[in-house]
Short mmCIF file of C-alpha atoms in Angstrom, two decimals:
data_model
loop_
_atom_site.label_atom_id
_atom_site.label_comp_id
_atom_site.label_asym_id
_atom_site.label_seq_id
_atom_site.Cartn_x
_atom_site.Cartn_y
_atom_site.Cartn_z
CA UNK A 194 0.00 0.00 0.00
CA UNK A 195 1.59 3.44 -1.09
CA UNK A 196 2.57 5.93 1.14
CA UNK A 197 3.13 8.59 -1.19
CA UNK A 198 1.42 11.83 -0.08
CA UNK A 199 4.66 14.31 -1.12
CA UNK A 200 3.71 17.81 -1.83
CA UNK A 201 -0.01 16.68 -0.87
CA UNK A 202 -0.69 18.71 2.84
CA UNK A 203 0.22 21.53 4.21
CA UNK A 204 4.06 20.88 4.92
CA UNK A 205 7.02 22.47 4.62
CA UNK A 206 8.76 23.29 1.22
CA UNK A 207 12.52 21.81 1.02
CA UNK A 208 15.31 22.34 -1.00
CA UNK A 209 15.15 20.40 -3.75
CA UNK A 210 11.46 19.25 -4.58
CA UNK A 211 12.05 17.34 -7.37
CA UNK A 212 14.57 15.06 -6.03
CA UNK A 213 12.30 14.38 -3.04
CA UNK A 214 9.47 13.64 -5.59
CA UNK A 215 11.62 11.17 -7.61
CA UNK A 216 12.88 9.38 -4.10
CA UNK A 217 9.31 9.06 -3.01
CA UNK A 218 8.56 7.39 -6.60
CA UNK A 219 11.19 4.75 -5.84
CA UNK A 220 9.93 4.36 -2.85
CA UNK A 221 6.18 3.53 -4.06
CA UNK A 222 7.90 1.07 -6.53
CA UNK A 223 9.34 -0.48 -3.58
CA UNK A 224 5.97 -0.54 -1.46
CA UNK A 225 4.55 -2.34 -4.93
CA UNK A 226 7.62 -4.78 -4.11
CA UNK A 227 10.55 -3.61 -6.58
CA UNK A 228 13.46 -4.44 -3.95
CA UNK A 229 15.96 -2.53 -6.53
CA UNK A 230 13.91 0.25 -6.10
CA UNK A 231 13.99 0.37 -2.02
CA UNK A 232 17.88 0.02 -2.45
CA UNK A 233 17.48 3.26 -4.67
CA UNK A 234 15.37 4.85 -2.36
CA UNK A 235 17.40 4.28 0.64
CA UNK A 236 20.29 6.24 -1.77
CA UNK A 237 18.13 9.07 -3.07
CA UNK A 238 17.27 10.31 0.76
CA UNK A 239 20.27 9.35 1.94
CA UNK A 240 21.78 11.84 -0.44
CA UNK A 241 18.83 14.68 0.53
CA UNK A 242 19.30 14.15 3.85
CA UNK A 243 23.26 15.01 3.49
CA UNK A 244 22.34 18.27 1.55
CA UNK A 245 19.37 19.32 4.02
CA UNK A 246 19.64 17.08 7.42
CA UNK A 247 16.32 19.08 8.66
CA UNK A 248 14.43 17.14 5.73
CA UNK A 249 12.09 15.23 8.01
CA UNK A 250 9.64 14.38 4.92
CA UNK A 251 12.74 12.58 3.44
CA UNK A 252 13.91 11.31 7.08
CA UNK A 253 10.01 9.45 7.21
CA UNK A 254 10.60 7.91 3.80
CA UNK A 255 13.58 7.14 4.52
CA UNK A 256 12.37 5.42 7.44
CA UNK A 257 9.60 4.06 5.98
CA UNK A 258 12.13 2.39 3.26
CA UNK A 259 14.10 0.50 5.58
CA UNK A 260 11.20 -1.23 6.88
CA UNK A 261 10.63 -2.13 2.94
CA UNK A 262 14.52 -3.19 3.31
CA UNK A 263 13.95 -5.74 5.85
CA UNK A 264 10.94 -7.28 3.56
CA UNK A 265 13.74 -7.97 1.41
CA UNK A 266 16.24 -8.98 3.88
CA UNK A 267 17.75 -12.12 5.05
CA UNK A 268 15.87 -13.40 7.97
CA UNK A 269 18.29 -12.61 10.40
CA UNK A 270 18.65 -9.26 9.57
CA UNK A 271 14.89 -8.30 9.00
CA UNK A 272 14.76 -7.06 13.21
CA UNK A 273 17.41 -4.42 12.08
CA UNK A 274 16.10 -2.90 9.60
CA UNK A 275 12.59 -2.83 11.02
CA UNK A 276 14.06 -1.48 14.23
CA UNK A 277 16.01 1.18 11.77
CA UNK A 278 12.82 2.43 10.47
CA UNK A 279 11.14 2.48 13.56
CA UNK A 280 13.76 4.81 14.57
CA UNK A 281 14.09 6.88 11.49
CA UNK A 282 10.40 7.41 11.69
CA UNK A 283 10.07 8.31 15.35
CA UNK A 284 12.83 10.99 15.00
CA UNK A 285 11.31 12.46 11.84
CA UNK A 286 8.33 13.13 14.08
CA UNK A 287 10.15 14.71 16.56
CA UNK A 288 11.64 16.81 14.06
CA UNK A 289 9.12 17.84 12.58
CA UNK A 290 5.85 17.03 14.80
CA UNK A 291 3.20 19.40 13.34
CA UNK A 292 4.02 18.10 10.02
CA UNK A 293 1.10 16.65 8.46
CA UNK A 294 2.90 14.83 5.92
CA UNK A 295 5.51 13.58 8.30
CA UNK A 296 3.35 12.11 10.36
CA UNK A 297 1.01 9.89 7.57
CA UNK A 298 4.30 8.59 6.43
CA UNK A 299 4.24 7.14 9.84
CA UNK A 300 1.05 6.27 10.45
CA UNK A 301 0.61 4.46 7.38
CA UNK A 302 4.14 2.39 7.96
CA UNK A 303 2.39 1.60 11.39
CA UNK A 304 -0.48 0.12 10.54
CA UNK A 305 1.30 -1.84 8.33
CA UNK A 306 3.74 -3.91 9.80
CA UNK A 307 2.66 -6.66 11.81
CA UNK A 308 1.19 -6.23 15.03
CA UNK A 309 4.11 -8.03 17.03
CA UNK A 310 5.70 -4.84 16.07
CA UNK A 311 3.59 -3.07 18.46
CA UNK A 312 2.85 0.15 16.93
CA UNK A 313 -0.86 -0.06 16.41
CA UNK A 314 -1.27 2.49 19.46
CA UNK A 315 0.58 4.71 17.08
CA UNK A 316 -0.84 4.69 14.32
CA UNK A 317 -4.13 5.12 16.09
CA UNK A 318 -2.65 8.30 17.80
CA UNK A 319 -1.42 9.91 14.54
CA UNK A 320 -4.47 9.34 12.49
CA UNK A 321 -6.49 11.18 15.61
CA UNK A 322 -4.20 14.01 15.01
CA UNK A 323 -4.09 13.88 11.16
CA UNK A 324 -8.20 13.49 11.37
CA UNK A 325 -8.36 16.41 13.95
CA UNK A 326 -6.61 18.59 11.56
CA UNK A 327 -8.57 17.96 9.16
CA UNK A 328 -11.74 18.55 10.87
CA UNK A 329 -10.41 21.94 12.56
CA UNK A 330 -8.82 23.43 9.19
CA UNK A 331 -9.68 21.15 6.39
CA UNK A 332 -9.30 23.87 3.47
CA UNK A 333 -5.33 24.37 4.16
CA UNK A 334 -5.38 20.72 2.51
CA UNK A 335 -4.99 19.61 -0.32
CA UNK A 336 -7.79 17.23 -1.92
CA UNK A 337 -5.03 14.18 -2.50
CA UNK A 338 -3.88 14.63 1.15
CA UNK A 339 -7.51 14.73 2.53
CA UNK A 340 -8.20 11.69 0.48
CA UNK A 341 -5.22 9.85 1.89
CA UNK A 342 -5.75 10.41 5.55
CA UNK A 343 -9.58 9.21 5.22
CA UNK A 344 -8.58 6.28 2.98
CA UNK A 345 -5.48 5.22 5.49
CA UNK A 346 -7.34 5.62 8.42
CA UNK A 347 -10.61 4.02 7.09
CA UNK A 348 -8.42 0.82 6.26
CA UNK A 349 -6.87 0.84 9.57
CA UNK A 350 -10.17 0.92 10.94
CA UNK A 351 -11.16 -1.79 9.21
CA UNK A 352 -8.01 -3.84 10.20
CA UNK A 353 -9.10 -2.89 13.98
CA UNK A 354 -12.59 -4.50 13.41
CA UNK A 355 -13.80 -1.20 13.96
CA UNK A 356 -16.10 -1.60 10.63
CA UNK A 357 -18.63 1.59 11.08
CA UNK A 358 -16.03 3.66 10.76
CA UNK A 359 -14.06 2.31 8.49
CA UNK A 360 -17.51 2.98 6.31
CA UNK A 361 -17.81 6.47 7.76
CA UNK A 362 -13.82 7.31 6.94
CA UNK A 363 -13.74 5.64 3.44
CA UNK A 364 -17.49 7.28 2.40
CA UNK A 365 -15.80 10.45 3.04
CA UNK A 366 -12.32 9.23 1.39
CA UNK A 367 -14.65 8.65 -1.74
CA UNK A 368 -16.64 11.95 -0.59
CA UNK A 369 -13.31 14.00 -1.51
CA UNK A 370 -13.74 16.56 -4.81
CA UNK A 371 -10.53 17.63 -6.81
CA UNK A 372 -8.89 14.32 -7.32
CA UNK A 373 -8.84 10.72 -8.35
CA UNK A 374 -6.19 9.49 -6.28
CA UNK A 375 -6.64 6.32 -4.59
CA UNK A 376 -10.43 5.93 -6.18
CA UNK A 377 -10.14 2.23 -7.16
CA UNK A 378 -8.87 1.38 -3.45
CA UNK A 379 -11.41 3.17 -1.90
CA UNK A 380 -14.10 1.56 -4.04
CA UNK A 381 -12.83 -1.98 -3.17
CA UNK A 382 -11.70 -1.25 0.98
CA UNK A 383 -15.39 0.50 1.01
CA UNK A 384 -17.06 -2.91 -0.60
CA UNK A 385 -15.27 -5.22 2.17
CA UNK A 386 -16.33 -2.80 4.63
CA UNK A 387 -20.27 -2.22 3.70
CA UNK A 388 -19.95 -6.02 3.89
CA UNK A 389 -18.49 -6.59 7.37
CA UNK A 390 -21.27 -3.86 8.39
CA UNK A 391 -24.16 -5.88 6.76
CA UNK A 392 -22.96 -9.64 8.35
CA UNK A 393 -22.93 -8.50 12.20
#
């Protein structure tokens, strides 16, 4: 599942946006599971993060890529990696912690590693925020961005058992004017929810 929202909230404008636009394309095409691609990604913000360490959109992909890495990764090295981008992620936060963008990057990587992981309570806490936001200033946002947070947090609803809401989240995911990002995923989470809802 892609965690691509660049350029899509309200954050802060870097350096170099096209370079942080083509590292966040390689790492989509490593979400979709091209492991030359993560490698690639892991380089590309590597290199941004040299040129501008206070990058903390490129620190959160670049956290979010190592946990791609330890996909990839040699069994006994998997922990590393996922403890690396734990710990890339966590500090991109506290870099930047009213960064909207920042802190989907997160919440999406949370909700999707395994539970063992234990970061469930996290993701839960930054899709509050992120939802918050939205509710208290929604017109700073940009349609794309809206559309993520409802369609991240509806599917983490849904992966709670919490199925009402994940109805609620993804009808307004859906609801969301100005762009067709994510409209096929939305379409198909919404279906499995409206389902769940219908068989209690």
């Amino acid at each position: 599942m892609s965690a691509s929202i660049a350029g899509a909230g309200n954050g802060d404008r870097y350096d170099d946006p096209q370079a942080l636009e083509n590292a966040i394309e390689l790492h989509d095409r490593g979400v979709e599971g091209s492991e030359a691609a993560v490698d690639k990604a892991i380089e590309a913000l590597d290199a941004l993060l040299d040129k501008d360490p206070e990058n903390e959109l490129a620190r959160a992909y670049l956290g979010s890529a190592y946990t791609l890495k330890a996909r990839d990764a040699a069994l006994w090295r998997k922990r590393g990696w996922v403890e690396k981008g734990i710990e890339t992620l966590d500090t991109a936060v506290q870099g930047a912690p009213a960064n909207s963008e920042v802190r989907l990057v997160r919440a999406i990587n949370a909700y999707n590693l395994p539970r063992m992981a234990g970061r469930y309570d996290l993701a839960a806490e930054d899709f509050e925020l992120l939802l918050e936001s939205l509710d208290q200033d929604a017109d700073s946002f940009e349609p794309a961005f809206k559309r993520a947070v409802f369609f991240h947090a509806g599917a983490f609803a849904l992966k709670e058992n919490e199925n009402k809401r994940a109805v609620s989240l993804l009808e307004k995911a859906g609801a969301v004017e100005g762009t067709t990002r994510l409209a096929d995923e939305i379409e198909s989470m919404l279906r499995l929810a409206r389902n769940r809802v219908r068989n209690l």
